[in-house]
Coordinates of N, CA, C and O and ligand atoms in Angstrom, one line a residue:
X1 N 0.8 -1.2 0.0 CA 0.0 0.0 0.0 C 0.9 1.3 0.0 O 0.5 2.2 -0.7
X2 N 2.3 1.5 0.9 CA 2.7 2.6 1.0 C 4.1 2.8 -0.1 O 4.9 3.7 -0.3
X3 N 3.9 1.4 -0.5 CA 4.8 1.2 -1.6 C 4.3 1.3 -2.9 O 5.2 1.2 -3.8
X4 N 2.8 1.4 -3.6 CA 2.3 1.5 -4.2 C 2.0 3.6 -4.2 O 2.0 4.4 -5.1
X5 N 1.9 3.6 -3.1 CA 1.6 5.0 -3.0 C 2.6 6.3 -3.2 O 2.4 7.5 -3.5
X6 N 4.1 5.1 -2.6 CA 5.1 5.7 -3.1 C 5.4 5.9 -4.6 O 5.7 7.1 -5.0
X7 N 5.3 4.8 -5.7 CA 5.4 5.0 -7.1 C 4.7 5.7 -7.6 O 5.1 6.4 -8.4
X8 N 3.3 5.7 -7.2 CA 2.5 7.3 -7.6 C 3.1 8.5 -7.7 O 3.0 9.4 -8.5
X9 N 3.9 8.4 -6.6 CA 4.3 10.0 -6.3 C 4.8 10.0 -7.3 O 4.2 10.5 -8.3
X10 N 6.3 9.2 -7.2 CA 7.5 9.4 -8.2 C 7.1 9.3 -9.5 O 8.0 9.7 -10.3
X11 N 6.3 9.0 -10.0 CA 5.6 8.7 -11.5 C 5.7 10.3 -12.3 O 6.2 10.5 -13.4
X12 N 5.1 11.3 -11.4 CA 4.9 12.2 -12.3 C 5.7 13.1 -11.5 O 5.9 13.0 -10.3
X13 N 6.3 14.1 -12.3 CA 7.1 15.3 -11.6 C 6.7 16.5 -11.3 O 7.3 17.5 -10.8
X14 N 5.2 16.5 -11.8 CA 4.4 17.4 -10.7 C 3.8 16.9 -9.3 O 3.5 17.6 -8.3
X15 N 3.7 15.2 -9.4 CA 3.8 14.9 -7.8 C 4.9 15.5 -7.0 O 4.8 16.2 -5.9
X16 N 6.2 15.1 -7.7 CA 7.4 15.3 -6.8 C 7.3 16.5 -6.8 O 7.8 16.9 -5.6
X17 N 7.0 17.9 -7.6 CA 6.8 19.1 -7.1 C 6.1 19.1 -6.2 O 6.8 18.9 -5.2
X18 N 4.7 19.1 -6.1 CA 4.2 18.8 -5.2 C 4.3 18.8 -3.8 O 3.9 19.6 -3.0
X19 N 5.1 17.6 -3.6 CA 5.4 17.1 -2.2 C 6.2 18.0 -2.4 O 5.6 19.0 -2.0
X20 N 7.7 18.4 -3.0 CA 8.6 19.2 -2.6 C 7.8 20.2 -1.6 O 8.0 20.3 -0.4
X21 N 6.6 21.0 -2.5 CA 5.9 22.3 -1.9 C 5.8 21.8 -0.7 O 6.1 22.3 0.4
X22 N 5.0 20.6 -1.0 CA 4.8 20.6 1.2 C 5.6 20.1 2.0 O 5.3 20.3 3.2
X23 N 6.6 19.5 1.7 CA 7.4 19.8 2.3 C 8.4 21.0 3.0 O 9.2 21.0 3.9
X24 N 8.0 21.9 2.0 CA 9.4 23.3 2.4 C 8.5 24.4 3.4 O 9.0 25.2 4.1
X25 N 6.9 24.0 3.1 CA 6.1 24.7 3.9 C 6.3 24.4 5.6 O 6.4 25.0 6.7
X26 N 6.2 22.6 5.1 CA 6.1 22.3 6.5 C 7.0 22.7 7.0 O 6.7 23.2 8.1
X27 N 8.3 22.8 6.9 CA 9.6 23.4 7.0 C 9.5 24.4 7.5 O 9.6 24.8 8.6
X28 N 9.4 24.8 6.7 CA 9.2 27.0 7.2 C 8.0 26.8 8.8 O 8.4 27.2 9.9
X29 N 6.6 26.1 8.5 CA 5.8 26.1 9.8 C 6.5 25.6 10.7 O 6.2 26.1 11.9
X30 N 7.5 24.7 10.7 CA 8.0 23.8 12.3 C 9.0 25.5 12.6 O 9.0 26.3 13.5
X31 N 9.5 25.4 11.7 CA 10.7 26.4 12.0 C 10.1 27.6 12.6 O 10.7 28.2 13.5
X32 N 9.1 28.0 12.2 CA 8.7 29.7 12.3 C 7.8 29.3 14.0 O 7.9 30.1 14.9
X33 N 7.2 28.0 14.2 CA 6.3 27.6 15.7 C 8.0 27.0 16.6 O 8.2 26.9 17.9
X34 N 8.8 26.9 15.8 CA 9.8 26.9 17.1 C 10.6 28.1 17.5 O 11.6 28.0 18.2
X35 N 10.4 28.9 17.1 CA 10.8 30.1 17.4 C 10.2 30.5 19.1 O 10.8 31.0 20.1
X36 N 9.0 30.2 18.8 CA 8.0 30.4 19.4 C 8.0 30.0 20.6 O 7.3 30.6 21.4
X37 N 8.8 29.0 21.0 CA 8.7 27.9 22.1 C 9.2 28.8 23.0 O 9.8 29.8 22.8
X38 N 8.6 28.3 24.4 CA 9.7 28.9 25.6 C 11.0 28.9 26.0 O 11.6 29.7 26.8
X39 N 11.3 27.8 25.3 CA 13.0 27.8 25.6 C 13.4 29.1 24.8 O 14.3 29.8 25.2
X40 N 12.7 29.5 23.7 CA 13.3 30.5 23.1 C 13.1 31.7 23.2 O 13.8 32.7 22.8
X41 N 12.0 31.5 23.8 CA 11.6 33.2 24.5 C 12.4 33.0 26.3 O 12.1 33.9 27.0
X42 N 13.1 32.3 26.7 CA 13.3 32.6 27.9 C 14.9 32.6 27.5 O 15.5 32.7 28.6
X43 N 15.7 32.6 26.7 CA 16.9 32.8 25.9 C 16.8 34.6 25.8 O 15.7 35.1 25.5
X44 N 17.7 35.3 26.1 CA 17.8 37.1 25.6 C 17.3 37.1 24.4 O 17.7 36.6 23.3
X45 N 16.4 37.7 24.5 CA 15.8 37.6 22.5 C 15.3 39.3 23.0 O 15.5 39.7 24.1
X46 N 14.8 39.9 22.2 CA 14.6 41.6 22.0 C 13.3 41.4 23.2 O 13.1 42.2 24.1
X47 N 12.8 40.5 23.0 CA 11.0 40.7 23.8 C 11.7 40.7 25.4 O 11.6 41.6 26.2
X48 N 12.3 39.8 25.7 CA 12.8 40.3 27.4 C 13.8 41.3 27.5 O 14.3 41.0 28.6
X49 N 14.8 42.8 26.9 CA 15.1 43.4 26.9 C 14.3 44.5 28.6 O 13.2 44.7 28.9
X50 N 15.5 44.8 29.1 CA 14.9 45.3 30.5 C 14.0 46.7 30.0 O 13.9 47.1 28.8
X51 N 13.5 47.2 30.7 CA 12.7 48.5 30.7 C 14.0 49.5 31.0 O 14.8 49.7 31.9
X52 N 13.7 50.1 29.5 CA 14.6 51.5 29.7 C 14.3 52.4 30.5 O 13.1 52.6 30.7
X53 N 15.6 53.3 31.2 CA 15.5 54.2 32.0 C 15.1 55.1 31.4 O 15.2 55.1 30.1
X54 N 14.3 56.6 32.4 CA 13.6 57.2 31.6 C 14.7 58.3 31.0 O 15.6 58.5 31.7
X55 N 14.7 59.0 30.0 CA 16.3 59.8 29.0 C 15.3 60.1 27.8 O 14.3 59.6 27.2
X56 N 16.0 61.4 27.7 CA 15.9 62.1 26.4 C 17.2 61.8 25.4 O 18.4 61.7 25.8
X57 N 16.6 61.7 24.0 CA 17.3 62.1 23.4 C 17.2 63.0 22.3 O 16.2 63.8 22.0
X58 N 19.1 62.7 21.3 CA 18.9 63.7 20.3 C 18.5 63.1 19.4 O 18.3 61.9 19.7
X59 N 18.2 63.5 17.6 CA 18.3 62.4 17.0 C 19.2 61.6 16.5 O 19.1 60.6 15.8
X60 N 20.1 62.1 17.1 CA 21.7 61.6 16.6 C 21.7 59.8 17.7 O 21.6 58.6 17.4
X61 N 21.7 60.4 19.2 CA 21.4 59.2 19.8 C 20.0 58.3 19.7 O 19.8 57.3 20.4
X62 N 19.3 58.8 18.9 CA 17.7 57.9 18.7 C 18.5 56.8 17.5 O 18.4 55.6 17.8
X63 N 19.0 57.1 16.8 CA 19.5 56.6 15.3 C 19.9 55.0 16.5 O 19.2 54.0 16.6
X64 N 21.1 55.4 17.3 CA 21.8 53.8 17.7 C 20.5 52.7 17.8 O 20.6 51.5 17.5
X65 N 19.1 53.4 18.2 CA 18.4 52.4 19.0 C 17.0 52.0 17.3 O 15.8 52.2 17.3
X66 N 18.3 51.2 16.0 CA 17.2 50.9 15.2 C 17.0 49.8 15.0 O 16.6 49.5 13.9
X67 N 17.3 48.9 16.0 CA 17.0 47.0 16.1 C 18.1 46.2 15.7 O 18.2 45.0 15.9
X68 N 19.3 47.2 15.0 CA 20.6 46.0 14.5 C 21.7 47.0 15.7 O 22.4 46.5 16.6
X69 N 21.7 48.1 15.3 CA 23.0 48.6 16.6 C 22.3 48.3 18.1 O 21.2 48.1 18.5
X70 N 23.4 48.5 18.4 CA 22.9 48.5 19.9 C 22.9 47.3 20.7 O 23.9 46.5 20.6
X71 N 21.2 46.9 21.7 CA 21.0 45.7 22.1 C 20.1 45.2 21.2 O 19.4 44.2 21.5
X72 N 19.9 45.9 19.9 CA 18.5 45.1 19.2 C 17.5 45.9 19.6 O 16.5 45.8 18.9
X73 N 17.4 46.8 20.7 CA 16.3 47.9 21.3 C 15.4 48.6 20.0 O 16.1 48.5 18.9
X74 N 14.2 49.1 19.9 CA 13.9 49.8 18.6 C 13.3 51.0 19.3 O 12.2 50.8 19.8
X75 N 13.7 52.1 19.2 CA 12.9 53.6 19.6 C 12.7 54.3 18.6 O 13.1 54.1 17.4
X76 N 11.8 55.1 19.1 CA 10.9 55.7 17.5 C 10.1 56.9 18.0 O 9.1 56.9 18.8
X77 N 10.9 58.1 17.2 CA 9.6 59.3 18.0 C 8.7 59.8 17.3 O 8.8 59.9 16.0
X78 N 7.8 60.2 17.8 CA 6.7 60.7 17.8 C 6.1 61.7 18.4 O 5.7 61.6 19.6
X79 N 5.9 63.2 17.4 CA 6.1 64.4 17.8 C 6.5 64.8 19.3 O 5.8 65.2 20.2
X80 N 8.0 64.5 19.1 CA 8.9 65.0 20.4 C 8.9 64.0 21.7 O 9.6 64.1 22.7
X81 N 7.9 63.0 21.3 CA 8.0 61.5 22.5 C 9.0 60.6 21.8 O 9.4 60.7 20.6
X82 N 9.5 59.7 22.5 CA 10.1 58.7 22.7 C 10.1 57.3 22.5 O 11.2 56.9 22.9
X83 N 9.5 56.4 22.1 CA 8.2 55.1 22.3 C 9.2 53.9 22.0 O 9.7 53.6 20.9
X84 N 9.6 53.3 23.3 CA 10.1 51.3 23.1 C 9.2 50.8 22.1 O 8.0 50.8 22.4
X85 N 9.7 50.4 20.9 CA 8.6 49.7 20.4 C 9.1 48.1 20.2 O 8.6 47.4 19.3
X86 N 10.2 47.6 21.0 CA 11.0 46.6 20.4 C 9.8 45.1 20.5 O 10.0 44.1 19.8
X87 N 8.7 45.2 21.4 CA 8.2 44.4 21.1 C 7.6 44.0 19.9 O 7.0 42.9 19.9
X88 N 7.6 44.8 18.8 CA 6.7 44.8 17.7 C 8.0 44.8 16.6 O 7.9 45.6 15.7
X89 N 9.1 43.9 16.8 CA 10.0 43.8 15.9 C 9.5 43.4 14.5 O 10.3 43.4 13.5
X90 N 8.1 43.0 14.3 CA 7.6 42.2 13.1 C 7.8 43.3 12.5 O 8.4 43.3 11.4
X91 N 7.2 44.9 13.3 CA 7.0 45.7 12.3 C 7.8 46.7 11.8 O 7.9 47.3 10.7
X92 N 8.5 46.8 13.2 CA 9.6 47.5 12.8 C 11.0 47.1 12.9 O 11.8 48.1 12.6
X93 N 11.6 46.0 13.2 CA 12.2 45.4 12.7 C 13.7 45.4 11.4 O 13.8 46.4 10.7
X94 N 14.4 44.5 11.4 CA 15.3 44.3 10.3 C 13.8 43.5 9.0 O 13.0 42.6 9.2
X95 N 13.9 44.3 7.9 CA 12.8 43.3 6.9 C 11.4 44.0 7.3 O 10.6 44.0 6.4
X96 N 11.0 44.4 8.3 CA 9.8 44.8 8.5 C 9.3 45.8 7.6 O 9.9 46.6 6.9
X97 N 7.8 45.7 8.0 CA 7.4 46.9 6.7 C 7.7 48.3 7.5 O 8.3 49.1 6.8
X98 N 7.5 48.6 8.5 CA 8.0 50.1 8.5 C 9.5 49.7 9.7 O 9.4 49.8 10.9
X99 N 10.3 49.5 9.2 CA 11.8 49.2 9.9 C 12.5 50.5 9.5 O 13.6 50.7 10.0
X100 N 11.9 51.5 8.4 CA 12.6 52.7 7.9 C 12.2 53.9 9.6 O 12.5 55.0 9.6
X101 N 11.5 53.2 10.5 CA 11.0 54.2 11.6 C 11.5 54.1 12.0 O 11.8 55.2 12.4
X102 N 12.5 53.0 12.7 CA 13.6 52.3 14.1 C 14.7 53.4 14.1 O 15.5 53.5 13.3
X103 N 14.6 54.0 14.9 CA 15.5 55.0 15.3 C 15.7 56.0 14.8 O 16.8 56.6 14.5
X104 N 13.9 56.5 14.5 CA 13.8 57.5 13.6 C 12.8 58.6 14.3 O 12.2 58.3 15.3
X105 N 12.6 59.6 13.9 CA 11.6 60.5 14.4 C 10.9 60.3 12.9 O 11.2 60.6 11.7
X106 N 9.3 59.6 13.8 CA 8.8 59.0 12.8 C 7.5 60.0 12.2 O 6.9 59.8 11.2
X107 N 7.4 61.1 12.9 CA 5.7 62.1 12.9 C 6.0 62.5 11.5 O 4.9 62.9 11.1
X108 N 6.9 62.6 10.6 CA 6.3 63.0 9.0 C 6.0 62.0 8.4 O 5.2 62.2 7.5
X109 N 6.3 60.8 8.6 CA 6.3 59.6 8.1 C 4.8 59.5 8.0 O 3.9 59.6 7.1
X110 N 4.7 59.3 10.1 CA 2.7 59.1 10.0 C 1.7 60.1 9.6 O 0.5 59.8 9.3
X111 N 2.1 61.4 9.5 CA 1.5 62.9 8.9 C 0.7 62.6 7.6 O -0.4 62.8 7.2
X112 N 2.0 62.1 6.9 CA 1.7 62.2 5.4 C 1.3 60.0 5.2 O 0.8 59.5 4.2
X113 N 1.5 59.7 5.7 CA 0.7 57.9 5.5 C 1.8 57.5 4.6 O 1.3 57.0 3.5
X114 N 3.4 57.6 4.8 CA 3.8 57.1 3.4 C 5.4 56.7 4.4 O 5.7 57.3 5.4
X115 N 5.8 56.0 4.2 CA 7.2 55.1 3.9 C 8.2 54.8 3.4 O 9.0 53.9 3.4
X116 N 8.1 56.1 2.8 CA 9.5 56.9 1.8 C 10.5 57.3 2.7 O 10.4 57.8 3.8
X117 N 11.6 56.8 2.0 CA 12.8 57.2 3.5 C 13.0 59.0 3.2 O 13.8 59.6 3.9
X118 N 12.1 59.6 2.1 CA 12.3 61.2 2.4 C 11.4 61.7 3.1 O 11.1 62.8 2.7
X119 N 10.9 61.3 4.0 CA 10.0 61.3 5.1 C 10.4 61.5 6.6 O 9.7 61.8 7.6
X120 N 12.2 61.2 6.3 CA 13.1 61.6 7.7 C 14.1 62.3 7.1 O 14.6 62.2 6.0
X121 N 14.3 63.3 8.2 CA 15.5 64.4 7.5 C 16.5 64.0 8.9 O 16.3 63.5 10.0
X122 N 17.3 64.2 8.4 CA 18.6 64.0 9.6 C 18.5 65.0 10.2 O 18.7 64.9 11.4
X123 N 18.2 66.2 9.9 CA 17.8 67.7 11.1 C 16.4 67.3 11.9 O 15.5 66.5 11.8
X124 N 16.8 68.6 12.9 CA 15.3 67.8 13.6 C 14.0 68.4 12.7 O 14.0 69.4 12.1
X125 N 13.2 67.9 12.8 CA 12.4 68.6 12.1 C 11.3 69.0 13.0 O 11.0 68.3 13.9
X126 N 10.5 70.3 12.7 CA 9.5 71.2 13.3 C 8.0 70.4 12.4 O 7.0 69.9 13.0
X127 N 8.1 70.5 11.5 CA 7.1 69.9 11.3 C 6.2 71.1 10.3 O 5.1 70.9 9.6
X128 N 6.8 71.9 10.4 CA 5.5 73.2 10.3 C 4.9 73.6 8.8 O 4.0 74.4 8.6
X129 N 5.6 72.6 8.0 CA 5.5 72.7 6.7 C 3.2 71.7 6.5 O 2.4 71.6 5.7
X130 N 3.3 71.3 7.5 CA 2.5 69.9 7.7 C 1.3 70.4 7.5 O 1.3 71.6 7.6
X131 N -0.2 69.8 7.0 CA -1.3 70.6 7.0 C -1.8 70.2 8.2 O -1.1 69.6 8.9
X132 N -3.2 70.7 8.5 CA -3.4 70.6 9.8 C -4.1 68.7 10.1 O -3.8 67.9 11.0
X133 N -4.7 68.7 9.2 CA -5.4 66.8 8.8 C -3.9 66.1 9.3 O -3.8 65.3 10.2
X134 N -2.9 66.5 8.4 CA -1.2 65.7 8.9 C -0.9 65.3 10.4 O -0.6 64.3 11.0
X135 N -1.1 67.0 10.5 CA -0.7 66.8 12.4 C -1.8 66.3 12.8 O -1.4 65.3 13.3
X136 N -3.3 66.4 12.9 CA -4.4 65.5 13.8 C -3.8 63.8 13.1 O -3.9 62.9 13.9
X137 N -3.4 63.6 12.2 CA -3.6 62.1 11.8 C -2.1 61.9 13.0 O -2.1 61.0 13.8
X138 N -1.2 62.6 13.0 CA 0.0 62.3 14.0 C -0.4 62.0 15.0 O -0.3 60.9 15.5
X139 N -1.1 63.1 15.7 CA -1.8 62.8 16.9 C -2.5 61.6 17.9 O -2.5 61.2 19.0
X140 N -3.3 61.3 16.3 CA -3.8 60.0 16.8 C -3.1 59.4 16.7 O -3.2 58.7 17.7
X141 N -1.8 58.9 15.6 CA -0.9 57.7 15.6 C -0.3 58.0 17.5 O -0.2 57.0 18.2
X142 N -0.1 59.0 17.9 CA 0.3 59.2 18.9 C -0.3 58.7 20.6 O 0.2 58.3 21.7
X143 N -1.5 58.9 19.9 CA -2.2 58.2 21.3 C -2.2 57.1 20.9 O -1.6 56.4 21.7
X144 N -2.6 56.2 19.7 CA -2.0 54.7 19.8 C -1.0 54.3 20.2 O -0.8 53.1 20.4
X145 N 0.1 55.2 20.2 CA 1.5 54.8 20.7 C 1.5 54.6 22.0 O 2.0 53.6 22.5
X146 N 0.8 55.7 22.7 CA 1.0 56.1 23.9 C 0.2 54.8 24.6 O 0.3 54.6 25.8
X147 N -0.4 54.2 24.0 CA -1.3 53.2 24.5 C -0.8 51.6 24.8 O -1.0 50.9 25.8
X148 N -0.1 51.5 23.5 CA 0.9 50.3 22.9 C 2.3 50.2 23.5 O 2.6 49.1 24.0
X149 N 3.1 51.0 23.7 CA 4.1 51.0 24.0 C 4.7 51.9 25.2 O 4.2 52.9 25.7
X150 N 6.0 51.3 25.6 CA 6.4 52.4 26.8 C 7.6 53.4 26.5 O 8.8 53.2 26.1
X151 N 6.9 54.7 26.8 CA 7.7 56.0 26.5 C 8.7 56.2 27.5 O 8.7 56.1 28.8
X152 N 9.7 56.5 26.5 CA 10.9 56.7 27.5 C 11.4 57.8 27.8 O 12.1 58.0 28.8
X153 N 11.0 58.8 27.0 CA 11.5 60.4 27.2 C 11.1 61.0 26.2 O 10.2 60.6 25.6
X154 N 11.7 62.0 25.7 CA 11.4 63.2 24.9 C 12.8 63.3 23.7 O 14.0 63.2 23.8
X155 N 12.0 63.4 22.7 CA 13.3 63.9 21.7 C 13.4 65.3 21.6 O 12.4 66.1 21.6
X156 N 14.8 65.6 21.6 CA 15.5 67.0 22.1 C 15.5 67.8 20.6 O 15.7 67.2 19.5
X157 N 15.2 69.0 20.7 CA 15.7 69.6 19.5 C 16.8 70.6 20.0 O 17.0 70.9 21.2
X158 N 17.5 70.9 18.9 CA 18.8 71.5 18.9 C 19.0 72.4 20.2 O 18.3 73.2 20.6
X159 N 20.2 72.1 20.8 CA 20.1 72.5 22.0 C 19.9 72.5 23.0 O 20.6 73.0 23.9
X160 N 18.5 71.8 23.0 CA 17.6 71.7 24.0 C 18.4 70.8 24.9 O 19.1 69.9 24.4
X161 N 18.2 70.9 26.3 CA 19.0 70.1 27.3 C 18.8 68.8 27.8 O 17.8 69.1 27.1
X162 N 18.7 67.9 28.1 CA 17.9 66.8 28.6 C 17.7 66.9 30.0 O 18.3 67.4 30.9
X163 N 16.6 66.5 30.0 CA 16.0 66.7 31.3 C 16.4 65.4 32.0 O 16.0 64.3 31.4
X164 N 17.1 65.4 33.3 CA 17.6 64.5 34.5 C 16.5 64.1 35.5 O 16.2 64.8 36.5
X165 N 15.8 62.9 35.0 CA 14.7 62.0 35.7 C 15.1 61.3 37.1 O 15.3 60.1 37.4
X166 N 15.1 62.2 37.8 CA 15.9 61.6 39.5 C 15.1 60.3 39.8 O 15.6 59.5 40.6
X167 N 13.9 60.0 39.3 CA 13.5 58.8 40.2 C 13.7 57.5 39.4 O 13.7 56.5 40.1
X168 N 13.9 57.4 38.3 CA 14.6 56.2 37.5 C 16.2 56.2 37.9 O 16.9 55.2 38.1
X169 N 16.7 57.4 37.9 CA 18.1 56.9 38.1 C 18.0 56.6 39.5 O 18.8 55.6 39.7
X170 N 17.4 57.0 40.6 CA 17.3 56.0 41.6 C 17.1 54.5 41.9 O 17.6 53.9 42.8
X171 N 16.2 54.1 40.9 CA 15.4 52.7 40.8 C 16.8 51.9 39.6 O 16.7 50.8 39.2
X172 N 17.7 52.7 39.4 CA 18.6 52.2 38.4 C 19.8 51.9 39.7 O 20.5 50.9 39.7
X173 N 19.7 52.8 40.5 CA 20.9 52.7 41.4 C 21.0 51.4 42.4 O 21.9 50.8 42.9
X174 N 19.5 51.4 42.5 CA 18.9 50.2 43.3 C 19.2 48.7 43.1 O 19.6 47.8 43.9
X175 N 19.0 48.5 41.5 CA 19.3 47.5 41.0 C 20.7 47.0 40.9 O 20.9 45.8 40.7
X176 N 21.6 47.9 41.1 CA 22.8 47.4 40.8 C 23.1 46.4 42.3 O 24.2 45.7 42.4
Ligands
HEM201 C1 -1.3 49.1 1.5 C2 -1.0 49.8 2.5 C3 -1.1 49.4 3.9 C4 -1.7 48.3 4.5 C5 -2.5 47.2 3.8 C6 -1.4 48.3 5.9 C7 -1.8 47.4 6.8 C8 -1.5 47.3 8.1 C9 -1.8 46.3 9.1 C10 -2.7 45.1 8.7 C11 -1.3 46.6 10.2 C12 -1.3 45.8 11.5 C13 -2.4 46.3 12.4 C14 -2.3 45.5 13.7 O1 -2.1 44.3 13.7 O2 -2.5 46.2 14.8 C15 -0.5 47.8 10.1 C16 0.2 48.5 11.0 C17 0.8 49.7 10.9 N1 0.8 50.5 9.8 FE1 0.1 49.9 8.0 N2 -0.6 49.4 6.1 C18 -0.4 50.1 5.0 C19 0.4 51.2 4.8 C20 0.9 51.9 5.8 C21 1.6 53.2 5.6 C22 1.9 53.9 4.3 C23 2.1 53.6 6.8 C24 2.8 54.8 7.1 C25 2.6 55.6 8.1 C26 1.6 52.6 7.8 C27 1.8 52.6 9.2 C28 1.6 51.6 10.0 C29 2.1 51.5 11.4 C30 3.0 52.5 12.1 C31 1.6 50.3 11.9 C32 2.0 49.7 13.2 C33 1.3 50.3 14.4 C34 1.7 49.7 15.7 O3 2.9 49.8 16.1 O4 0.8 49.1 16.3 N3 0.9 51.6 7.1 N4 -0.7 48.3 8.8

């Protein structure tokens, strides 16, 4: 019977296509559900990265935190906030669809609904060029943020000082 079922296969070479396909699927599913496993989430992977201390930055220091420098961390601002987003590496990520955000000041990006890397300027940007629909659609991307993820400070514009958060660096001091 499974010798008979076997010559079927091999008979035609759209069988053996065939099975190839399900085979490389099944492949890719074991592989992609073992990812998954606890042993692998309880290994340093980005999802248990500690809770950053609370810090401003510039965008010069936002840039380190774009999921490959660094510890793999991903931050991402949003009109002048801060946002951990490393749990959501699908999306912003190495390969992800918006991975052009990771360590970016992302509010022209979400203003205008577009994914063009001319949508970040290496200066800081004010924004002021934006219509007013731009900035409310920011906004709201913004309270989704604020919802989804944990803010860690303020991005600085030129100048601007960073503000020294005494009760994290306390809770930082603790831990050691
Ligand atoms: C064909 C166009 C697009 C489709 C079909 C699409 C679809 C999606 C879907 C299905 C999600 C996941 C929602 C969820 O699971 O919570 C998502 C998330 C997202 N989309 Fe799009 N999208 C498109 C274009 C864009 C563009 C142009 C932007 C640029 C601003 C954008 C920004 C985002 C962001 C920032 C998230 C993630 C939000 C988060 O962190 O939760 N999308 N999109």
């Amino acid at each position: 019977m499974a010798r008979r079922f076997f010559d079927d296969v091999i008979s035609s070479p759209v069988n053996i296509f065939l099975v190839g396909l399900i085979c490389y699927f099944s492949y890719k599913l074991i592989k992609k559900d073992s990812t998954k496993s606890p042993a692998r989430k309880n290994s340093k992977s980005e999802n248990d990265l500690a809770k950053m201390p609370k810090q401003d930055f510039t965008l010069e220091e936002l840039k380190q935190y774009d999921g490959i420098k660094s510890d793999g961390r991903i931050l991402i601002g949003v009109l002048g906030k801060v946002f951990d987003v490393s749990k959501a590496k699908d999306f912003y990520g190495p390969g992800g669809p918006y991975s052009v955000f990771a360590g970016r000041d992302a509010s022209r990006a979400l203003g205008t609904f577009s994914v063009d890397k001319s949508q970040f300027k290496d200066e800081y940007d004010d924004l002021s060029d934006l219509k007013s629909s731009q900035m409310e659609s920011i906004k709201e991307w913004e309270m989704q943020f604020l919802e989804k993820y944990p803010l860690v400070g303020n991005l600085l514009r030129p100048g601007e000082e960073p503000t020294v958060y005494e009760e994290e660096s306390a809770e930082v001091k603790k831990q050691l």
